[in-house]
Amino acid sequence: MPLTTPALNTKIRRELWQMRGQVLAIALVIAGGVGVCVMALVNYSSLTLTRESYYEQHQFAHVFALLKRAPLHVLQQVEQIPGITRYTARVEGAAKLEMPGFTEPVSARLISLPSGGQPEVNRVFLRKGRLPQPGRASEVAVIGSFAEAHGLKTGDRFPAIINGRRQVLVLTGVLESPEFIYVIPPGGMLPDYERYGVLWMNVDALAAAMDMKGAFNSLVVRVRDNVPEAGVIDELDRLLGRYGATGAFGRDDQYSHRFLSDDLDQLKTMATVFPVIFMTVAMFLLNVVINRLIGTQRDIIAILKAFGYSNGQIGWHYSQLVLTIAVFGLLLGLALGLWAGQGMAGMYMEYYRFPALLFHLSPWWLALLAVLTVGTAWLGGLQAIRKAASLPPAEAMRPEGPARYKVSLAERLFAPAGFSQPSRMITRQLLRRPAKSLLSVAGIAMASAIVLVGNFQFDSVNLMVHSQFARVQQQDVVATFTDPLSASVLYGLERQTGIRYLEGRRVVSARLIREHREWRGAINGMPADANLQFVIDQEMRPVDLPEGGLLLTDFLAKRLGVQPGQTLSVEILEGDRRVVELPVAGVTSEFLGVGAYMRLSALNRALGEGPVVNQALLNLDPGNTGTVYRELRETPGILGIGIRQSMLDSFYETLAKTFLTFTFFNSLLGGIIAFGVVYNMVRISLAEKGRELASLRVLGSTRNEVAHILLGEVAIMLILGIPLGWLAGYGLSTAIVTALQTELYRVPLLITGRTLGMSASVVVLSAVASGAIAWWRLRHLDLVAVLKTRE
């Protein structure tokens, strides 16, 4: 006999239509988990494929080397280094720009383009216009983010100060480059498109402006696939060391690639951690719902078996029911995920400077997701399906035996307080089947936990902002000098109009090495009595810098595998390139970036120098900011100017925007899951107790009394389930925070009363909406049908 028959197929279609509300709610539970997974996978796979294609088509460098000045004939020796397939020698410099209608200071990085047009390595993508031509010293091309921020178009002119000389530049084109997918100003952690840009000039024009004719100060190379980058880096360091090189480095240490890789790694984590949590919760809840749903069809199973249907047919029949709901949820989740993924991808395209996005989702991943979703849904209902298939017809045709009731402890405790008869009935119902009651409470707890997980990041971002831009950074402006200067230069700055207070700092590029681990970054030398920027601990309290040795952030200390009291080898990447051994004096915590800190005096002693600074942190008079900006722009020796408010704006426009958008979608899908859970619980409770409640109506109970019994049980489950959900959500949030740690930022675990209230409100509102539907159905109970119920 076939597993299915036209009659069973008709029964499935009718039941799916009759239970359309429950089917939709269960499908939404599944769709929430699938949607989160697809959204993350779409963005991760699309961005990864786009990056790799962009890198390859535009010959993005494998190794980078910066130096003071080297003659062009050195390139003949570069060609002899084994493993190098192609290279480009460049001239680089810095400029301060005056943008029309923009009063704040603007800085730029200048990069040369060969006279022939495109370089061999790090080829540029021409978005509009043309490249600067040889013999035209004023022509420049600009990166797209800067052009968009200032509304620039080809033919526009703007003044610039290059190497202390003022000239007017003419814009010929708008470019993108694989080297600047993530455009970060020097010393910054976040993009600032209005105040920092990248400009390209013809090599002859830039060499003349920087006094670099017949020389270069930047080298980018491509390395053969089977050749280790480390060997090429060592050869370049030996060759270029005499020319003031600061140490060659690979892609992993190139800022744009490093931060983009961190973001993609985090997105990959989101593509696994969030969906695993959502799908696990969704399938657990589906198990509860399917078990209770099939349990309400006891008499129908008996009738089917009485008509000769086998156990296999019954099992496959209910399997079809589960699989149909699972497939519907899968398709709905795919649609939700693709819609959300496209929205997120469009936002990422504003954040990253890709010429175009290659939208991609592997069909193998979709197939795997479909198998996992449908298979897990079927396994979730397998216990109930097997129970339905193995139920003997005679037992199925009998109603379940009446439970043996007794006065419970809860009744004895609440009797003095006026425990009503409906309330006693509620208590007995909950205690009659404790396992089912516990599963229902667990379902509400999981729904509450899902909403909490989707919302706690909003509080975390606010804490990150408060710690970084209110506690750590209290200066208005950071001025970076072209070269380290005597601390006495600060006295001259302090006398300028509009500067209320300032302090100096020394930032030194360095490579920190511990055994086989290393990290390339900077050591920040700060005054012992710093007032404008300092280090804080996890309790947001300032940390005193040790008299000697390094203070590391916990993320960096873990990456290097070092603890307080141990020693690091520190290779200074400027000056005489000395290597010093420094103890780790302490470990602290930061949410944005990673850092190594020392007292300014201790850092200068380690470098063998006197009181030297290369940055000035300034507090300004609000009424004279324009004057200060203008004077800093005109002051020789100042490389760039960073404004704290602009960094805060950039944080919200870039990092926080992408992070919170992903959080919003998670929160939305979490709310969908929560509603699906609560709605199904209320509907199934109504189906299980329909005869009992209708009988009470026949015996004279009012609608309010009957509703009290049904909805009161749900209310008790909410009271028990929501606090348990908070505990579960805290555990899940801890796992997410641990998984999302990157060098760019670490999400702090902060769960406020607002987040707890949000998770509870979503579940309670879902219960209220579901209760309203149940109340409407209670008003329309068929009392005549109840009178015909079998005894």
PDB file of C-alpha atoms in Angstrom, residues 546-791:
ATOM      1  CA  PRO A 546      53.759  52.355  35.100  1.00  0.00           C
ATOM      2  CA  GLU A 547      57.051  54.138  35.662  1.00  0.00           C
ATOM      3  CA  GLY A 548      58.783  51.699  33.332  1.00  0.00           C
ATOM      4  CA  GLY A 549      57.571  49.070  30.912  1.00  0.00           C
ATOM      5  CA  LEU A 550      54.539  48.623  28.691  1.00  0.00           C
ATOM      6  CA  LEU A 551      50.849  48.722  29.454  1.00  0.00           C
ATOM      7  CA  LEU A 552      48.982  46.533  26.934  1.00  0.00           C
ATOM      8  CA  THR A 553      45.319  46.137  26.160  1.00  0.00           C
ATOM      9  CA  ASP A 554      44.028  42.697  27.083  1.00  0.00           C
ATOM     10  CA  PHE A 555      43.275  41.774  23.465  1.00  0.00           C
ATOM     11  CA  LEU A 556      46.855  42.545  22.418  1.00  0.00           C
ATOM     12  CA  ALA A 557      48.342  40.756  25.437  1.00  0.00           C
ATOM     13  CA  LYS A 558      46.319  37.658  24.578  1.00  0.00           C
ATOM     14  CA  ARG A 559      47.358  37.854  20.924  1.00  0.00           C
ATOM     15  CA  LEU A 560      51.035  38.036  21.896  1.00  0.00           C
ATOM     16  CA  GLY A 561      50.648  35.391  24.610  1.00  0.00           C
ATOM     17  CA  VAL A 562      52.258  37.623  27.227  1.00  0.00           C
ATOM     18  CA  GLN A 563      51.461  38.338  30.875  1.00  0.00           C
ATOM     19  CA  PRO A 564      52.563  41.096  33.282  1.00  0.00           C
ATOM     20  CA  GLY A 565      56.136  40.521  34.378  1.00  0.00           C
ATOM     21  CA  GLN A 566      57.222  38.977  31.081  1.00  0.00           C
ATOM     22  CA  THR A 567      59.375  40.742  28.490  1.00  0.00           C
ATOM     23  CA  LEU A 568      58.722  41.741  24.888  1.00  0.00           C
ATOM     24  CA  SER A 569      61.224  42.461  22.145  1.00  0.00           C
ATOM     25  CA  VAL A 570      60.303  45.830  20.667  1.00  0.00           C
ATOM     26  CA  GLU A 571      61.656  46.721  17.224  1.00  0.00           C
ATOM     27  CA  ILE A 572      61.368  50.474  16.679  1.00  0.00           C
ATOM     28  CA  LEU A 573      60.415  51.122  13.050  1.00  0.00           C
ATOM     29  CA  GLU A 574      61.852  54.636  12.788  1.00  0.00           C
ATOM     30  CA  GLY A 575      65.039  56.487  13.627  1.00  0.00           C
ATOM     31  CA  ASP A 576      67.965  54.120  14.173  1.00  0.00           C
ATOM     32  CA  ARG A 577      65.612  51.049  14.101  1.00  0.00           C
ATOM     33  CA  ARG A 578      66.876  49.896  17.481  1.00  0.00           C
ATOM     34  CA  VAL A 579      65.553  46.781  19.219  1.00  0.00           C
ATOM     35  CA  VAL A 580      64.878  47.087  22.954  1.00  0.00           C
ATOM     36  CA  GLU A 581      63.647  44.634  25.566  1.00  0.00           C
ATOM     37  CA  LEU A 582      60.727  46.048  27.554  1.00  0.00           C
ATOM     38  CA  PRO A 583      58.806  44.415  30.406  1.00  0.00           C
ATOM     39  CA  VAL A 584      55.023  44.180  30.365  1.00  0.00           C
ATOM     40  CA  ALA A 585      54.077  46.122  33.473  1.00  0.00           C
ATOM     41  CA  GLY A 586      50.313  45.695  33.225  1.00  0.00           C
ATOM     42  CA  VAL A 587      47.237  44.830  31.177  1.00  0.00           C
ATOM     43  CA  THR A 588      44.135  46.962  30.773  1.00  0.00           C
ATOM     44  CA  SER A 589      40.984  46.933  28.650  1.00  0.00           C
ATOM     45  CA  GLU A 590      39.746  48.953  25.683  1.00  0.00           C
ATOM     46  CA  PHE A 591      36.771  48.561  23.365  1.00  0.00           C
ATOM     47  CA  LEU A 592      38.131  50.294  20.241  1.00  0.00           C
ATOM     48  CA  GLY A 593      41.437  49.309  18.680  1.00  0.00           C
ATOM     49  CA  VAL A 594      44.415  47.820  20.485  1.00  0.00           C
ATOM     50  CA  GLY A 595      47.331  49.664  21.962  1.00  0.00           C
ATOM     51  CA  ALA A 596      50.594  49.633  23.838  1.00  0.00           C
ATOM     52  CA  TYR A 597      51.240  52.485  26.263  1.00  0.00           C
ATOM     53  CA  MET A 598      54.230  53.886  28.155  1.00  0.00           C
ATOM     54  CA  ARG A 599      55.044  56.968  30.122  1.00  0.00           C
ATOM     55  CA  LEU A 600      56.385  59.597  27.746  1.00  0.00           C
ATOM     56  CA  SER A 601      59.622  59.996  29.689  1.00  0.00           C
ATOM     57  CA  ALA A 602      60.183  56.213  29.791  1.00  0.00           C
ATOM     58  CA  LEU A 603      59.567  55.870  26.052  1.00  0.00           C
ATOM     59  CA  ASN A 604      62.016  58.658  25.219  1.00  0.00           C
ATOM     60  CA  ARG A 605      64.644  57.034  27.479  1.00  0.00           C
ATOM     61  CA  ALA A 606      64.157  53.715  25.693  1.00  0.00           C
ATOM     62  CA  LEU A 607      64.680  55.506  22.372  1.00  0.00           C
ATOM     63  CA  GLY A 608      67.802  57.263  23.683  1.00  0.00           C
ATOM     64  CA  GLU A 609      66.237  60.671  23.146  1.00  0.00           C
ATOM     65  CA  GLY A 610      65.421  63.692  25.274  1.00  0.00           C
ATOM     66  CA  PRO A 611      61.967  65.232  25.815  1.00  0.00           C
ATOM     67  CA  VAL A 612      60.491  64.728  22.337  1.00  0.00           C
ATOM     68  CA  VAL A 613      56.873  64.742  21.116  1.00  0.00           C
ATOM     69  CA  ASN A 614      55.207  64.251  17.739  1.00  0.00           C
ATOM     70  CA  GLN A 615      51.595  64.975  18.670  1.00  0.00           C
ATOM     71  CA  ALA A 616      49.820  67.760  20.537  1.00  0.00           C
ATOM     72  CA  LEU A 617      46.407  67.256  22.133  1.00  0.00           C
ATOM     73  CA  LEU A 618      44.453  70.523  22.331  1.00  0.00           C
ATOM     74  CA  ASN A 619      41.398  71.865  24.116  1.00  0.00           C
ATOM     75  CA  LEU A 620      39.933  74.840  22.262  1.00  0.00           C
ATOM     76  CA  ASP A 621      37.858  77.861  23.049  1.00  0.00           C
ATOM     77  CA  PRO A 622      34.540  77.142  21.236  1.00  0.00           C
ATOM     78  CA  GLY A 623      34.388  80.695  19.948  1.00  0.00           C
ATOM     79  CA  ASN A 624      37.794  80.540  18.242  1.00  0.00           C
ATOM     80  CA  THR A 625      37.862  77.106  16.590  1.00  0.00           C
ATOM     81  CA  GLY A 626      37.954  78.578  13.084  1.00  0.00           C
ATOM     82  CA  THR A 627      40.989  80.696  13.959  1.00  0.00           C
ATOM     83  CA  VAL A 628      42.814  77.718  15.470  1.00  0.00           C
ATOM     84  CA  TYR A 629      42.062  75.520  12.472  1.00  0.00           C
ATOM     85  CA  ARG A 630      43.360  78.159  10.090  1.00  0.00           C
ATOM     86  CA  GLU A 631      46.574  78.707  12.073  1.00  0.00           C
ATOM     87  CA  LEU A 632      47.230  74.958  12.371  1.00  0.00           C
ATOM     88  CA  ARG A 633      46.710  74.538   8.632  1.00  0.00           C
ATOM     89  CA  GLU A 634      49.218  77.295   7.890  1.00  0.00           C
ATOM     90  CA  THR A 635      51.772  76.124  10.476  1.00  0.00           C
ATOM     91  CA  PRO A 636      54.749  74.355   8.857  1.00  0.00           C
ATOM     92  CA  GLY A 637      55.625  70.960  10.269  1.00  0.00           C
ATOM     93  CA  ILE A 638      52.059  69.884  11.101  1.00  0.00           C
ATOM     94  CA  LEU A 639      51.217  66.776   9.094  1.00  0.00           C
ATOM     95  CA  GLY A 640      47.565  66.341   9.957  1.00  0.00           C
ATOM     96  CA  ILE A 641      44.802  67.402  12.308  1.00  0.00           C
ATOM     97  CA  GLY A 642      42.252  65.072  13.878  1.00  0.00           C
ATOM     98  CA  ILE A 643      39.025  66.337  15.460  1.00  0.00           C
ATOM     99  CA  ARG A 644      37.349  64.259  18.160  1.00  0.00           C
ATOM    100  CA  GLN A 645      33.817  65.195  17.107  1.00  0.00           C
ATOM    101  CA  SER A 646      34.552  64.112  13.547  1.00  0.00           C
ATOM    102  CA  MET A 647      35.778  60.738  14.830  1.00  0.00           C
ATOM    103  CA  LEU A 648      32.555  60.351  16.804  1.00  0.00           C
ATOM    104  CA  ASP A 649      30.484  61.217  13.732  1.00  0.00           C
ATOM    105  CA  SER A 650      32.533  58.753  11.699  1.00  0.00           C
ATOM    106  CA  PHE A 651      31.951  56.053  14.287  1.00  0.00           C
ATOM    107  CA  TYR A 652      28.194  56.417  13.983  1.00  0.00           C
ATOM    108  CA  GLU A 653      28.317  56.690  10.197  1.00  0.00           C
ATOM    109  CA  THR A 654      30.489  53.629   9.643  1.00  0.00           C
ATOM    110  CA  LEU A 655      31.130  51.106  12.392  1.00  0.00           C
ATOM    111  CA  ALA A 656      28.016  51.736  14.467  1.00  0.00           C
ATOM    112  CA  LYS A 657      25.817  51.990  11.369  1.00  0.00           C
ATOM    113  CA  THR A 658      26.791  48.586  10.005  1.00  0.00           C
ATOM    114  CA  PHE A 659      26.814  46.931  13.413  1.00  0.00           C
ATOM    115  CA  LEU A 660      23.478  48.363  14.516  1.00  0.00           C
ATOM    116  CA  THR A 661      21.829  47.624  11.171  1.00  0.00           C
ATOM    117  CA  PHE A 662      22.781  43.968  11.550  1.00  0.00           C
ATOM    118  CA  THR A 663      21.508  44.145  15.127  1.00  0.00           C
ATOM    119  CA  PHE A 664      18.214  45.641  13.942  1.00  0.00           C
ATOM    120  CA  PHE A 665      17.603  42.745  11.573  1.00  0.00           C
ATOM    121  CA  ASN A 666      18.478  40.270  14.314  1.00  0.00           C
ATOM    122  CA  SER A 667      16.109  42.024  16.684  1.00  0.00           C
ATOM    123  CA  LEU A 668      13.327  42.031  14.079  1.00  0.00           C
ATOM    124  CA  LEU A 669      13.723  38.327  13.352  1.00  0.00           C
ATOM    125  CA  GLY A 670      14.014  37.608  17.076  1.00  0.00           C
ATOM    126  CA  GLY A 671      10.702  39.373  17.626  1.00  0.00           C
ATOM    127  CA  ILE A 672       9.133  37.268  14.864  1.00  0.00           C
ATOM    128  CA  ILE A 673      10.342  34.109  16.591  1.00  0.00           C
ATOM    129  CA  ALA A 674       9.016  35.309  19.942  1.00  0.00           C
ATOM    130  CA  PHE A 675       5.562  36.007  18.515  1.00  0.00           C
ATOM    131  CA  GLY A 676       5.481  32.647  16.743  1.00  0.00           C
ATOM    132  CA  VAL A 677       6.361  30.854  19.973  1.00  0.00           C
ATOM    133  CA  VAL A 678       3.823  32.567  22.199  1.00  0.00           C
ATOM    134  CA  TYR A 679       1.035  32.439  19.620  1.00  0.00           C
ATOM    135  CA  ASN A 680       1.491  28.715  19.109  1.00  0.00           C
ATOM    136  CA  MET A 681       1.501  28.059  22.840  1.00  0.00           C
ATOM    137  CA  VAL A 682      -1.776  29.939  23.330  1.00  0.00           C
ATOM    138  CA  ARG A 683      -3.457  28.302  20.331  1.00  0.00           C
ATOM    139  CA  ILE A 684      -2.385  24.794  21.286  1.00  0.00           C
ATOM    140  CA  SER A 685      -3.446  25.355  24.900  1.00  0.00           C
ATOM    141  CA  LEU A 686      -6.839  26.393  23.561  1.00  0.00           C
ATOM    142  CA  ALA A 687      -7.007  23.287  21.342  1.00  0.00           C
ATOM    143  CA  GLU A 688      -6.047  21.003  24.250  1.00  0.00           C
ATOM    144  CA  LYS A 689      -8.563  22.545  26.658  1.00  0.00           C
ATOM    145  CA  GLY A 690     -11.311  23.392  24.181  1.00  0.00           C
ATOM    146  CA  ARG A 691     -13.699  20.697  25.419  1.00  0.00           C
ATOM    147  CA  GLU A 692     -13.019  21.436  29.069  1.00  0.00           C
ATOM    148  CA  LEU A 693     -13.557  25.159  28.621  1.00  0.00           C
ATOM    149  CA  ALA A 694     -16.707  24.630  26.564  1.00  0.00           C
ATOM    150  CA  SER A 695     -18.017  22.227  29.225  1.00  0.00           C
ATOM    151  CA  LEU A 696     -17.485  24.904  31.845  1.00  0.00           C
ATOM    152  CA  ARG A 697     -19.517  27.286  29.696  1.00  0.00           C
ATOM    153  CA  VAL A 698     -22.325  24.707  29.512  1.00  0.00           C
ATOM    154  CA  LEU A 699     -22.173  24.339  33.310  1.00  0.00           C
ATOM    155  CA  GLY A 700     -22.695  28.079  33.724  1.00  0.00           C
ATOM    156  CA  SER A 701     -19.233  29.640  33.830  1.00  0.00           C
ATOM    157  CA  THR A 702     -18.999  33.081  32.274  1.00  0.00           C
ATOM    158  CA  ARG A 703     -16.709  33.944  29.376  1.00  0.00           C
ATOM    159  CA  ASN A 704     -14.482  35.917  31.732  1.00  0.00           C
ATOM    160  CA  GLU A 705     -14.093  32.952  34.069  1.00  0.00           C
ATOM    161  CA  VAL A 706     -13.268  30.637  31.174  1.00  0.00           C
ATOM    162  CA  ALA A 707     -10.783  33.148  29.763  1.00  0.00           C
ATOM    163  CA  HIS A 708      -9.253  33.493  33.239  1.00  0.00           C
ATOM    164  CA  ILE A 709      -8.456  29.771  33.270  1.00  0.00           C
ATOM    165  CA  LEU A 710      -6.832  29.771  29.811  1.00  0.00           C
ATOM    166  CA  LEU A 711      -5.027  33.089  29.889  1.00  0.00           C
ATOM    167  CA  GLY A 712      -4.131  32.849  33.556  1.00  0.00           C
ATOM    168  CA  GLU A 713      -2.087  29.754  32.777  1.00  0.00           C
ATOM    169  CA  VAL A 714      -0.246  31.666  30.052  1.00  0.00           C
ATOM    170  CA  ALA A 715       0.354  34.568  32.437  1.00  0.00           C
ATOM    171  CA  ILE A 716       1.997  32.290  35.006  1.00  0.00           C
ATOM    172  CA  MET A 717       4.226  30.838  32.300  1.00  0.00           C
ATOM    173  CA  LEU A 718       5.204  34.367  31.291  1.00  0.00           C
ATOM    174  CA  ILE A 719       6.037  35.281  34.888  1.00  0.00           C
ATOM    175  CA  LEU A 720       8.258  32.223  35.200  1.00  0.00           C
ATOM    176  CA  GLY A 721       9.657  32.206  31.663  1.00  0.00           C
ATOM    177  CA  ILE A 722      10.746  35.826  31.224  1.00  0.00           C
ATOM    178  CA  PRO A 723      13.284  35.892  34.115  1.00  0.00           C
ATOM    179  CA  LEU A 724      14.645  32.534  32.943  1.00  0.00           C
ATOM    180  CA  GLY A 725      14.904  34.040  29.473  1.00  0.00           C
ATOM    181  CA  TRP A 726      16.962  36.894  30.868  1.00  0.00           C
ATOM    182  CA  LEU A 727      19.409  34.384  32.345  1.00  0.00           C
ATOM    183  CA  ALA A 728      19.568  32.419  29.093  1.00  0.00           C
ATOM    184  CA  GLY A 729      19.981  35.630  27.101  1.00  0.00           C
ATOM    185  CA  TYR A 730      22.859  36.701  29.324  1.00  0.00           C
ATOM    186  CA  GLY A 731      24.620  33.396  28.616  1.00  0.00           C
ATOM    187  CA  LEU A 732      24.020  33.643  24.865  1.00  0.00           C
ATOM    188  CA  SER A 733      25.157  37.287  24.835  1.00  0.00           C
ATOM    189  CA  THR A 734      28.355  36.301  26.618  1.00  0.00           C
ATOM    190  CA  ALA A 735      29.052  33.707  23.926  1.00  0.00           C
ATOM    191  CA  ILE A 736      28.411  36.272  21.175  1.00  0.00           C
ATOM    192  CA  VAL A 737      30.612  38.940  22.769  1.00  0.00           C
ATOM    193  CA  THR A 738      33.439  36.415  23.077  1.00  0.00           C
ATOM    194  CA  ALA A 739      33.082  35.364  19.441  1.00  0.00           C
ATOM    195  CA  LEU A 740      32.961  38.920  18.036  1.00  0.00           C
ATOM    196  CA  GLN A 741      36.297  40.184  19.350  1.00  0.00           C
ATOM    197  CA  THR A 742      38.492  41.713  16.638  1.00  0.00           C
ATOM    198  CA  GLU A 743      41.418  44.108  16.574  1.00  0.00           C
ATOM    199  CA  LEU A 744      39.124  46.889  15.374  1.00  0.00           C
ATOM    200  CA  TYR A 745      36.721  46.677  18.313  1.00  0.00           C
ATOM    201  CA  ARG A 746      35.451  44.457  21.097  1.00  0.00           C
ATOM    202  CA  VAL A 747      31.761  44.584  21.931  1.00  0.00           C
ATOM    203  CA  PRO A 748      31.308  45.022  25.685  1.00  0.00           C
ATOM    204  CA  LEU A 749      28.691  42.964  27.479  1.00  0.00           C
ATOM    205  CA  LEU A 750      26.196  45.453  28.855  1.00  0.00           C
ATOM    206  CA  ILE A 751      22.594  44.507  29.515  1.00  0.00           C
ATOM    207  CA  THR A 752      20.558  47.387  30.904  1.00  0.00           C
ATOM    208  CA  GLY A 753      17.064  47.590  32.309  1.00  0.00           C
ATOM    209  CA  ARG A 754      15.898  48.973  28.968  1.00  0.00           C
ATOM    210  CA  THR A 755      17.082  45.829  27.172  1.00  0.00           C
ATOM    211  CA  LEU A 756      15.485  43.571  29.761  1.00  0.00           C
ATOM    212  CA  GLY A 757      12.294  45.558  29.493  1.00  0.00           C
ATOM    213  CA  MET A 758      12.382  45.342  25.691  1.00  0.00           C
ATOM    214  CA  SER A 759      12.738  41.558  25.703  1.00  0.00           C
ATOM    215  CA  ALA A 760       9.921  41.219  28.241  1.00  0.00           C
ATOM    216  CA  SER A 761       7.704  43.707  26.369  1.00  0.00           C
ATOM    217  CA  VAL A 762       8.012  41.853  23.054  1.00  0.00           C
ATOM    218  CA  VAL A 763       7.021  38.571  24.690  1.00  0.00           C
ATOM    219  CA  VAL A 764       4.188  40.155  26.697  1.00  0.00           C
ATOM    220  CA  LEU A 765       2.828  42.014  23.656  1.00  0.00           C
ATOM    221  CA  SER A 766       2.973  38.754  21.695  1.00  0.00           C
ATOM    222  CA  ALA A 767       1.014  37.116  24.513  1.00  0.00           C
ATOM    223  CA  VAL A 768      -1.527  39.939  24.568  1.00  0.00           C
ATOM    224  CA  ALA A 769      -2.080  39.702  20.797  1.00  0.00           C
ATOM    225  CA  SER A 770      -2.310  35.916  20.994  1.00  0.00           C
ATOM    226  CA  GLY A 771      -4.637  36.170  23.997  1.00  0.00           C
ATOM    227  CA  ALA A 772      -6.921  38.511  22.070  1.00  0.00           C
ATOM    228  CA  ILE A 773      -7.198  35.926  19.281  1.00  0.00           C
ATOM    229  CA  ALA A 774      -7.871  33.190  21.863  1.00  0.00           C
ATOM    230  CA  TRP A 775     -10.533  35.375  23.534  1.00  0.00           C
ATOM    231  CA  TRP A 776     -12.276  35.819  20.198  1.00  0.00           C
ATOM    232  CA  ARG A 777     -12.270  32.051  19.680  1.00  0.00           C
ATOM    233  CA  LEU A 778     -13.593  31.448  23.196  1.00  0.00           C
ATOM    234  CA  ARG A 779     -16.544  33.691  22.390  1.00  0.00           C
ATOM    235  CA  HIS A 780     -17.361  31.430  19.436  1.00  0.00           C
ATOM    236  CA  LEU A 781     -16.976  27.994  21.042  1.00  0.00           C
ATOM    237  CA  ASP A 782     -19.500  25.460  19.646  1.00  0.00           C
ATOM    238  CA  LEU A 783     -21.265  24.369  22.848  1.00  0.00           C
ATOM    239  CA  VAL A 784     -23.508  21.880  20.985  1.00  0.00           C
ATOM    240  CA  ALA A 785     -20.451  20.056  19.688  1.00  0.00           C
ATOM    241  CA  VAL A 786     -19.147  19.838  23.236  1.00  0.00           C
ATOM    242  CA  LEU A 787     -22.395  18.190  24.394  1.00  0.00           C
ATOM    243  CA  LYS A 788     -21.754  15.460  21.788  1.00  0.00           C
ATOM    244  CA  THR A 789     -18.284  14.711  23.141  1.00  0.00           C
ATOM    245  CA  ARG A 790     -17.548  11.025  23.804  1.00  0.00           C
ATOM    246  CA  GLU A 791     -17.328  10.014  27.456  1.00  0.00           C
TER     247      GLU A 791
END
